[in-house]
Every structure is written in structure tokens, then in C-alpha cells.
Short mmCIF file of C-alpha atoms in Angstrom, two decimals:
data_model
loop_
_atom_site.label_atom_id
_atom_site.label_comp_id
_atom_site.label_asym_id
_atom_site.label_seq_id
_atom_site.Cartn_x
_atom_site.Cartn_y
_atom_site.Cartn_z
CA MET A 257 37.75 122.62 160.62
CA ASN A 258 38.20 126.32 161.81
CA SER A 259 40.84 127.18 158.53
CA PRO A 260 39.02 128.41 155.66
CA GLN A 261 41.37 127.26 153.84
CA ARG A 262 40.23 123.71 153.99
CA VAL A 263 38.23 122.22 151.92
CA VAL A 264 35.19 119.85 152.45
CA SER A 265 34.26 117.40 150.79
CA PRO A 266 31.34 115.33 151.53
CA ALA A 267 32.70 112.49 151.78
CA ASP A 268 35.02 114.47 155.17
CA LEU A 269 31.97 114.86 156.03
CA ARG A 270 29.94 111.59 155.84
CA GLN A 271 33.66 110.53 158.15
CA TRP A 272 32.72 113.11 161.07
CA THR A 273 29.15 112.49 160.91
CA THR A 274 29.80 107.99 161.41
CA ASP A 275 32.76 109.62 163.67
CA ALA A 276 31.16 111.46 165.65
CA ARG A 277 34.07 113.98 165.72
CA VAL A 278 34.66 117.51 163.79
CA PRO A 279 38.75 117.70 163.43
CA GLY A 280 40.25 120.67 165.32
CA GLN A 281 39.06 122.95 168.19
CA PRO A 282 36.70 124.64 166.64
CA SER A 283 34.60 127.99 168.85
CA GLU A 284 31.41 127.13 170.46
CA LEU A 285 28.11 128.57 168.36
CA SER A 286 26.41 132.25 168.42
CA ASP A 287 22.97 132.70 170.33
CA SER A 288 21.59 132.75 166.69
CA ALA A 289 22.13 129.24 165.44
CA CYS A 290 22.24 127.46 168.79
CA ILE A 291 18.07 129.36 168.73
CA LEU A 292 17.84 128.26 165.33
CA ILE A 293 18.76 124.90 166.15
CA ALA A 294 16.77 124.88 169.16
CA ALA A 295 13.90 125.76 167.00
CA GLY A 296 14.40 122.40 165.02
CA TYR A 297 11.60 120.35 168.03
CA LEU A 298 9.47 122.94 167.70
CA ALA A 299 6.13 122.73 165.89
CA PRO A 300 6.05 124.41 162.47
CA THR A 301 4.48 127.79 162.99
CA ALA A 302 5.74 128.40 166.94
CA ARG A 303 9.26 127.29 164.45
CA ALA A 304 8.62 129.70 161.96
CA THR A 305 7.75 132.58 164.81
CA VAL A 306 10.84 131.37 165.94
CA VAL A 307 12.49 133.04 162.38
CA ARG A 308 10.46 135.88 161.53
CA ARG A 309 11.74 137.73 164.68
CA MET A 310 15.63 136.58 163.90
CA SER A 311 14.99 137.98 159.97
CA LEU A 312 13.65 141.69 161.57
CA GLY A 313 16.30 141.48 163.61
CA LEU A 314 14.24 141.29 166.71
CA PRO A 315 15.26 140.61 169.94
CA ILE A 316 15.98 136.53 171.05
CA PRO A 317 16.81 135.89 174.71
CA VAL A 318 19.91 135.16 175.38
CA PRO A 319 20.85 133.59 179.09
CA PRO A 320 23.41 134.81 181.22
CA THR A 321 25.78 132.92 180.32
CA SER A 322 25.69 131.20 177.23
CA PHE A 323 23.55 128.20 175.45
CA SER A 324 27.29 125.86 175.67
CA GLU A 325 27.39 126.42 179.19
CA LEU A 326 23.65 125.53 179.70
CA ARG A 327 23.95 122.89 178.43
CA ARG A 328 27.01 121.31 180.16
CA VAL A 329 25.22 122.56 183.28
CA GLN A 330 22.59 119.85 181.90
CA ARG A 331 24.19 116.84 181.15
CA GLY A 332 25.49 117.29 184.87
CA ILE A 333 22.37 118.13 186.59
CA LEU A 334 21.05 114.88 185.44
CA HIS A 335 24.31 112.75 186.24
CA ALA A 336 24.17 113.24 189.70
CA GLU A 337 20.37 113.34 189.95
CA ARG A 338 20.60 109.95 188.51
CA LYS A 339 23.98 108.73 190.64
CA LEU A 340 21.76 109.52 193.76
CA THR A 341 18.76 107.66 192.96
CA SER A 342 20.94 104.46 191.05
CA THR A 343 24.19 103.86 192.28
CA ARG A 344 24.18 103.56 196.34
CA LEU A 345 26.65 106.56 197.28
CA PRO A 346 29.46 106.78 200.93
CA GLY A 347 27.19 108.88 202.86
CA PHE A 348 30.51 111.83 203.02
CA VAL A 349 29.92 111.71 199.19
CA VAL A 350 25.47 112.40 198.82
CA PRO A 351 26.01 116.05 201.00
CA ILE A 352 28.50 117.07 198.27
CA ILE A 353 26.79 115.66 194.74
CA ARG A 354 23.53 117.47 196.97
CA SER A 355 25.45 120.72 197.59
CA ARG A 356 26.82 120.97 193.71
CA MET A 357 22.95 119.93 191.80
CA ALA A 358 21.87 122.75 193.50
CA GLY A 359 23.21 124.69 192.48
CA LEU A 360 23.19 123.87 188.91
CA VAL A 361 19.92 123.92 188.97
CA LYS A 362 20.34 127.37 190.41
CA ARG A 363 22.01 128.63 187.28
CA ARG A 364 19.57 126.66 184.84
CA ASP A 365 16.77 128.57 186.97
CA GLU A 366 18.10 131.31 186.04
CA ALA A 367 18.65 130.42 182.34
CA HIS A 368 15.18 128.95 182.36
CA ARG A 369 13.52 132.94 183.63
CA ALA A 370 16.27 134.17 181.24
CA VAL A 371 14.78 132.52 178.03
CA VAL A 372 10.80 132.05 179.05
CA THR A 373 10.09 135.43 181.33
CA ALA A 374 12.77 137.76 180.23
CA LYS A 375 11.71 141.56 180.28
CA GLY A 376 12.57 143.35 176.75
CA VAL A 377 12.10 140.06 174.84
CA PHE A 378 8.71 139.27 174.86
CA PRO A 379 6.19 142.29 175.30
CA SER A 380 4.25 141.90 178.63
CA GLY A 381 1.04 144.55 177.52
CA MET A 382 -1.90 143.36 176.01
CA ARG A 383 -1.73 145.72 173.33
CA ALA A 384 2.08 144.23 171.88
CA ILE A 385 1.65 141.04 172.30
CA ARG A 386 -2.25 141.29 169.96
CA ARG A 387 -0.25 142.97 167.32
CA GLU A 388 3.15 140.76 168.01
CA ARG A 389 0.15 137.23 167.52
CA ARG A 390 -1.09 140.20 164.70
CA GLU A 391 2.40 139.88 163.19
CA ASN A 392 3.66 136.60 163.53
CA ILE A 393 6.32 137.24 166.00
CA TYR A 394 5.08 136.59 169.52
CA LEU A 395 6.20 133.39 170.64
CA GLU A 396 3.40 131.83 173.39
CA LEU A 397 4.20 131.74 176.97
CA GLU A 398 4.20 127.23 176.27
CA GLU A 399 5.75 127.11 172.75
CA ARG A 400 9.30 129.39 174.70
CA GLU A 401 8.83 126.41 177.15
CA GLN A 402 9.33 124.47 174.59
CA LEU A 403 12.11 126.24 173.20
CA PHE A 404 13.76 126.01 176.61
CA ALA A 405 13.78 122.52 176.64
CA ALA A 406 15.70 121.91 172.53
CA LEU A 407 18.06 124.73 174.09
CA LEU A 408 19.23 122.58 176.66
CA CYS A 409 20.15 119.78 174.17
CA THR A 410 23.22 122.39 172.43
CA PRO A 411 25.41 120.33 170.07
CA VAL A 412 27.92 120.78 172.38
CA ALA A 413 32.37 119.37 171.70
CA ASN A 414 34.51 117.55 174.08
CA ILE A 415 31.39 117.04 176.67
CA SER A 416 32.81 114.88 179.41
CA SER A 417 32.65 111.98 179.81
CA SER A 418 32.59 111.01 183.04
CA GLY A 419 29.17 113.02 183.88
CA ALA A 420 27.78 114.03 180.38
CA ARG A 421 27.95 110.86 178.40
CA TRP A 422 28.86 107.01 180.70
CA ALA A 423 26.13 105.83 183.01
CA GLY A 424 28.71 103.68 184.84
CA THR A 425 30.79 103.72 187.59
CA ASP A 426 33.92 106.19 186.49
CA ALA A 427 32.94 109.37 188.57
CA LEU A 428 31.90 107.45 191.64
CA ASP A 429 34.98 106.02 191.37
CA LYS A 430 36.16 109.45 191.37
CA VAL A 431 34.72 110.12 194.16
CA ALA A 432 35.63 107.45 196.75
CA GLY A 433 39.24 107.91 194.58
CA VAL A 434 39.89 111.30 195.66
CA VAL A 435 36.72 113.01 197.64
CA ASP A 436 39.52 112.14 201.45
CA LYS A 437 42.53 114.67 198.98
CA VAL A 438 39.31 117.09 197.87
CA ALA A 439 38.15 117.09 202.31
CA GLY A 440 41.28 117.22 203.99
CA ARG A 441 43.60 119.15 202.31
CA ALA A 442 41.75 121.24 199.91
CA GLY A 443 39.46 124.23 200.18
CA ARG A 444 36.57 125.15 198.65
CA ARG A 445 37.71 126.23 195.26
CA GLN A 446 40.21 122.45 194.86
CA MET A 447 36.82 121.03 196.08
CA GLU A 448 34.62 123.05 192.54
CA GLN A 449 36.79 122.62 189.96
CA TRP A 450 36.97 118.54 191.74
CA ALA A 451 32.61 118.87 191.87
CA ASP A 452 32.90 120.43 187.73
CA GLU A 453 35.04 117.36 186.16
CA VAL A 454 32.89 114.82 187.68
CA PHE A 455 29.50 116.15 186.93
CA GLY A 456 30.78 117.19 183.73
CA THR A 457 30.26 120.58 183.00
CA VAL A 458 33.26 121.53 181.75
CA PRO A 459 34.96 121.27 178.36
CA THR A 460 37.08 118.24 178.66
CA THR A 461 41.10 119.10 177.30
CA GLN A 462 41.93 117.03 174.24
CA ASP A 463 44.42 116.89 172.01
CA SER A 464 43.42 119.36 169.39
CA ASN A 465 44.81 117.07 166.84
CA ARG A 466 42.59 114.01 168.18
CA GLY A 467 39.13 116.81 166.73
CA SER A 468 36.80 117.44 168.82
CA THR A 469 34.28 114.41 169.94
CA PHE A 470 30.30 114.64 170.57
CA ALA A 471 27.38 112.55 171.40
CA ASP A 472 26.43 110.79 168.29
CA GLY A 473 26.42 111.65 164.31
CA TYR A 474 23.31 113.73 164.46
CA GLU A 475 25.02 116.02 166.87
CA THR A 476 27.86 116.63 164.62
CA LEU A 477 25.39 117.45 161.85
CA LEU A 478 24.27 120.43 163.88
CA PHE A 479 27.05 122.03 165.51
CA VAL A 480 27.71 122.35 161.60
CA ALA A 481 25.25 123.37 160.28
CA GLY A 482 25.12 125.88 163.46
CA HIS A 483 29.21 126.32 162.23
CA TYR A 484 28.79 127.53 159.07
CA PHE A 485 26.45 129.61 159.54
CA ASP A 486 27.90 131.52 161.81
CA ARG A 487 30.86 131.82 159.56
CA ILE A 488 27.98 132.69 156.46
CA ARG A 489 26.74 134.86 159.04
CA THR A 490 29.41 136.90 159.78
CA ASN A 491 31.65 137.36 156.89
CA PRO A 492 32.15 140.61 155.76
CA ALA A 493 32.18 139.61 152.53
CA TRP A 494 28.96 137.93 152.85
CA LEU A 495 27.42 141.55 153.87
CA SER A 496 29.14 143.78 150.94
CA ASP A 497 27.34 145.66 149.14
CA HIS A 498 28.94 143.02 146.75
CA PHE A 499 26.05 140.44 147.53
CA GLU A 500 23.43 142.30 148.36
CA MET A 501 20.81 140.25 145.54
CA GLN A 502 21.62 136.51 146.86
CA ARG A 503 21.57 137.77 151.52
CA VAL A 504 17.56 138.25 150.11
CA GLN A 505 17.47 135.37 147.75
CA VAL A 506 18.42 132.42 150.24
CA ASN A 507 16.87 132.79 154.60
CA LEU A 508 19.77 131.06 156.26
CA ASN A 509 18.05 131.42 159.09
CA ALA A 510 14.90 129.82 157.47
CA GLU A 511 17.05 126.78 156.29
CA LEU A 512 19.62 126.51 159.47
CA ALA A 513 16.45 125.61 161.07
CA GLU A 514 14.90 123.63 158.84
CA ILE A 515 18.21 121.17 158.33
CA SER A 516 18.01 121.08 162.49
CA SER A 517 13.91 120.00 162.21
CA ASP A 518 14.95 117.40 159.50
CA ILE A 519 17.62 115.74 162.02
CA VAL A 520 15.87 116.46 165.13
CA ALA A 521 12.76 114.37 163.49
CA LEU A 522 14.84 112.10 162.25
CA ARG A 523 17.53 111.28 164.88
CA ALA A 524 14.10 110.42 167.35
CA LEU A 525 12.52 108.07 164.25
CA ARG A 526 15.56 106.13 164.22
CA VAL A 527 15.30 105.78 168.46
CA ASP A 528 12.35 104.59 168.52
CA LEU A 529 13.09 102.23 165.52
CA ASP A 530 15.37 100.56 168.08
CA ARG A 531 13.45 101.00 171.15
CA ALA A 532 10.63 98.78 168.66
CA ARG A 533 13.53 96.68 167.39
CA ALA A 534 14.84 96.15 170.60
CA ASN A 535 11.19 94.96 172.03
CA GLY A 536 9.54 93.48 169.51
CA GLY A 537 12.01 92.60 167.16
CA PHE A 538 12.13 88.68 168.60
CA ASP A 539 8.95 88.79 165.69
CA GLN A 540 10.51 87.98 162.82
CA GLY A 541 7.81 89.42 159.90
CA PHE A 542 8.05 93.17 161.98
CA ALA A 543 11.38 92.38 162.62
CA ALA A 544 11.66 92.22 158.77
CA HIS A 545 8.65 95.32 158.24
CA LEU A 546 11.04 97.20 161.15
CA ALA A 547 13.99 96.84 158.11
CA GLU A 548 12.01 97.61 155.78
CA ARG A 549 11.69 101.56 156.96
CA GLU A 550 14.42 102.07 158.18
CA ALA A 551 15.35 101.21 154.57
CA ALA A 552 13.32 103.82 153.85
CA LEU A 553 15.40 106.29 156.07
CA ARG A 554 18.85 106.49 154.71
CA PRO A 555 18.16 108.43 151.71
CA VAL A 556 16.55 111.43 153.71
CA TRP A 557 20.26 110.74 155.98
CA THR A 558 21.96 111.50 152.34
CA GLU A 559 19.49 114.19 151.59
CA LEU A 560 21.24 115.44 155.04
CA ILE A 561 23.89 115.70 154.05
CA ASP A 562 23.84 117.31 150.63
CA ARG A 563 21.53 120.32 152.66
CA VAL A 564 24.25 120.83 154.69
CA GLN A 565 27.27 120.33 152.10
CA ALA A 566 25.22 123.34 150.21
CA LEU A 567 25.84 125.72 153.26
CA ILE A 568 29.58 124.74 153.52
CA SER A 569 30.14 125.41 150.06
CA MET A 570 28.86 128.69 150.04
CA CYS A 571 31.42 129.56 153.24
CA GLU A 572 34.04 128.17 151.39
CA THR A 573 32.79 130.83 148.35
CA VAL A 574 32.17 133.44 150.41
CA GLU A 575 35.67 133.26 152.25
CA SER A 576 36.93 133.27 148.92
CA ALA A 577 35.34 136.40 148.12
CA ALA A 578 36.32 137.86 151.47
CA VAL A 579 39.71 138.06 150.58
CA GLU A 580 39.17 139.59 146.76
CA LEU A 581 37.62 142.31 148.32
CA ARG A 582 39.92 143.03 151.10
CA LEU A 583 42.85 143.33 148.45
CA LEU A 584 39.29 145.25 146.44
CA ASN A 585 40.26 148.17 149.56
CA GLU A 586 44.01 147.88 149.64
CA PHE A 587 43.52 149.34 146.33
CA ASP A 588 40.80 151.69 147.34
CA ARG A 589 43.53 153.14 150.27
CA ALA A 590 45.84 152.22 147.04
CA THR A 591 44.32 155.58 144.74
CA THR A 592 44.60 157.83 148.57
CA ILE A 593 47.90 157.21 148.27
CA ASP A 594 48.21 157.21 144.66
CA ALA A 595 46.71 160.29 145.03
CA ARG A 596 49.13 162.14 146.85
CA ILE A 597 52.19 161.01 145.02
CA ASP A 598 50.51 162.81 142.03
CA HIS A 599 50.30 165.88 143.61
CA LEU A 600 53.88 166.40 145.39
CA LEU A 601 54.78 164.90 141.39
CA SER A 602 53.22 167.86 139.95
CA ARG A 603 55.19 170.70 141.57
CA SER A 604 58.31 169.29 139.23
CA GLY A 605 56.73 167.98 137.09
CA ASP A 606 57.44 163.48 136.84
CA ARG A 607 53.43 162.50 135.74
CA GLU A 608 54.83 159.83 134.31
CA LEU A 609 55.76 157.23 136.81
CA SER A 610 52.43 157.97 139.15
CA ALA A 611 50.43 157.95 135.55
CA ASP A 612 52.15 154.26 135.04
CA HIS A 613 51.43 153.30 139.31
CA SER A 614 47.66 154.32 138.34
CA ARG A 615 47.18 152.14 135.12
CA ARG A 616 48.53 149.69 136.95
CA LEU A 617 46.33 149.90 139.62
CA ALA A 618 43.59 150.41 137.81
CA GLU A 619 45.15 146.93 135.50
CA GLN A 620 44.65 145.26 139.29
CA VAL A 621 40.97 146.60 140.58
CA SER A 622 39.25 145.31 137.74
CA SER A 623 40.47 141.97 138.40
CA GLY A 624 39.88 142.29 141.57
CA GLU A 625 35.94 143.17 140.57
CA GLU A 626 35.92 140.67 137.48
CA GLN A 627 36.74 138.85 140.60
CA LEU A 628 34.06 138.80 142.46
CA ARG A 629 32.27 139.35 139.47
CA ILE A 630 33.44 134.86 139.05
CA TYR A 631 32.71 135.03 143.35
CA ARG A 632 28.93 135.81 142.76
CA ASP A 633 28.51 133.53 139.92
CA VAL A 634 30.03 131.08 142.00
CA LEU A 635 27.51 131.83 145.59
CA GLN A 636 24.19 131.76 142.64
CA GLY A 637 24.93 128.20 142.26
CA ASN A 638 25.84 127.41 145.49
CA ILE A 639 22.51 129.07 146.56
CA ALA A 640 20.47 126.96 143.55
CA GLN A 641 21.51 123.93 145.00
CA LEU A 642 21.17 124.72 148.20
CA GLY A 643 16.99 125.55 147.23
CA SER A 644 17.47 122.35 144.81
CA ILE A 645 17.40 119.72 147.65
CA ALA A 646 13.22 119.53 148.85
CA PRO A 647 12.82 118.77 152.56
CA ALA A 648 12.79 115.28 154.06
CA GLN A 649 9.03 114.83 155.24
CA LEU A 650 9.05 113.99 158.58
CA PRO A 651 6.75 114.12 161.30
CA PRO A 652 5.74 117.87 162.45
CA ARG A 653 6.09 116.86 165.92
CA TYR A 654 8.23 115.95 168.79
CA GLU A 655 9.73 115.48 171.52
CA PRO A 656 14.49 117.14 172.78
CA ASN A 657 15.82 114.24 173.27
CA LYS A 658 17.45 115.00 176.88
#
């Protein structure tokens, strides 16, 4: 998935979401991508404020560790709480779990302060607050709280299944099997490592050939969208003067936030449909109505796949253009070398070789610039495709599914 040479087809993308797995071990999402994906959980006005702040280059909240680490911390807390309340634990295990959970809660509280009340991100004086409100770039305290709750759901690959995904007894079995050894033979550091593994607060090590797994297909699609957003946003070709017009034509920040909004809303609807089916599916008329409404949602998923695929196509175009741009840069450096050679050869009266070299170099540069023009035309089509997919009409308000 990280390889620029890999071409991702719509069938590949659909298979990734079906399996909740992507190939390879992609890097974790950037802070910007995490914030924009979390903005998908907010109401439209708050989401627009987040997008506007980021598009203007204003500060964004950053936790002491990454947002991916925050997700692992949250899953560890939830698992520890579930074990303490729903499982009968041996007396010598409870203090270990409580101690570990207290450490995780402390880390979450530090991240909460960094996101909600951090200094230097949002103004504290009334005059500055009123100015930002007039400019529609101020995120209210309640909206920041909602943003933090959404950041606890940041898409993360390979969260430990021992604590994060299953509510069974596997973690308890591990406790019973190794706690005596840990307490009797190991030191504090080994106990901390063991606790991390049990509570799922560190990524699991998996065979790269098997790929990276996610909680479900919705989270997979969110991660893929954020991953390719990062690749486009940081690509030197995209940031170059050659694509200045294209950068004006599409707001990548808004696109990722809207994709996230629709994916989150669709997942919330599917959860509600499953709950309604479980509670009232015994009535045939009601079950038929639910099946009809579920069928109506299927085109929405296809539209979301197409929107993310358009983002992937943009990335592939930009990365191909980056190769041509590097060649042009090499040609520019070669021009300076050629001038020095010209100077040296002019003293001996032999200019013919240098002239031939200059002509060949000019032909190469012309070819590279023509190729960049072609990439600009292709990227123009990618942007047009991205804008032609109408966003799905989904409910405006929903809560994070923690």
C-alpha cells in the first residue's frame, strides 16, 4: 500500500474494506489527517470550522503522543473497565489492572488537556475570541470536547486483539497464566510490557505479507482515505508551482472531512439497523421494511468507494508527476555543469561537443515539461471526477461510536 508503483483498482479497495485489511504495514496517519477524520463526527458547522482553520494554516491541537497512540490508550481503558466490572478476577490480579488503568487514564487526561484547553491553539481573551467568531474560525469548548471524543476513534491498524477487539476471556487467561511468573521473576519494566500487551496499548507485530487489520470495513476506508490524503499533501510535486492551479481547485481538507462524515454517518445507520433488526426482527412486516431501507443504503457505500478511489487516482497522478519533476531538477543541475564544461572547452576552441550536449539536454527538458503538462491534464480530470460525485445525504448529527 505504501509503494508508489502499486496501482489500486476499485476492486482492490472494495476487497480491502470487505476483509478489513490493507496490504503491507502502512505508516500511522498524520495529526492533520486524524483531526480531519475526527471532524467527520462533528455537526456541519463545527466541521466547517475545523476545515477552515486547517486550510488557513492556523494551529491545531496536538497531544503529547500521536492520535494513534491515544486510540490505543482508550481501547486499553475500555478493556480494563470491562474486565473489572464483568469478570470475576483473582484478588492478586485486580490491583495490577487498576494500577495499569490509572496510568492509562492519566495519559488520556493529558491528551484531553492538549486538545481541549491547550494554550496557543485557541484564544482565551474575549476580544480574540470575538474576532475568531466573526471570522468563523473559533471552535467552541463543547465542540472541542466532541472533537476529542472523536479522536479517541482514530483509525489504527493492528490494535491488539487481546484487549481491543474481543470481549472474551483471552486477556484473563493470559493473566492467570503469566502473572505468577511476572510477579516472581520479572521487574517493573517487564510487568509494564506485559500490561501493554494484555490491554492492547501497543501495536501487535504481524507478518507484513498478511497486511494490516482494522476493526471493520468502515474504519478501513477511513484509514485509506487519510493515508492517501497524507501522500498527496506531502508530495513535492503537489506543492510545486506546476500544480498551483490544481491546489486552488480542490480543498483536500474539506474533501477528507466530508468523506469521513459520510462514512461515520453510514456506519451509525448500519448499527441502528442491526439493533432494530435484533429487537424487532420477529415481526415480518418490520423486518421487510428494515431490509428495504438497508437496500436503499447500498448505493451510498458505492459512492463512498468511488470518492476514495478518486482520491487514490489523484495520488497516483501526483506521484507519477513527482518522478518527472525530479528529472527536470536533475536537468537543471546538469545545465550548470554544462555551462562549466562550455567554459572549459571554449579555451581550447572545441565547442562542437558542448553544443551537441546542450541540444540533447534541451530536448530532454522539453520532453519532461511536456510530460508534466500531460500530468496536469490528468490531474484536472481526477479533480473533476472528485467533484462530480455528489456527497450522500445523511443525518447531520451523530455521536462517536466508542
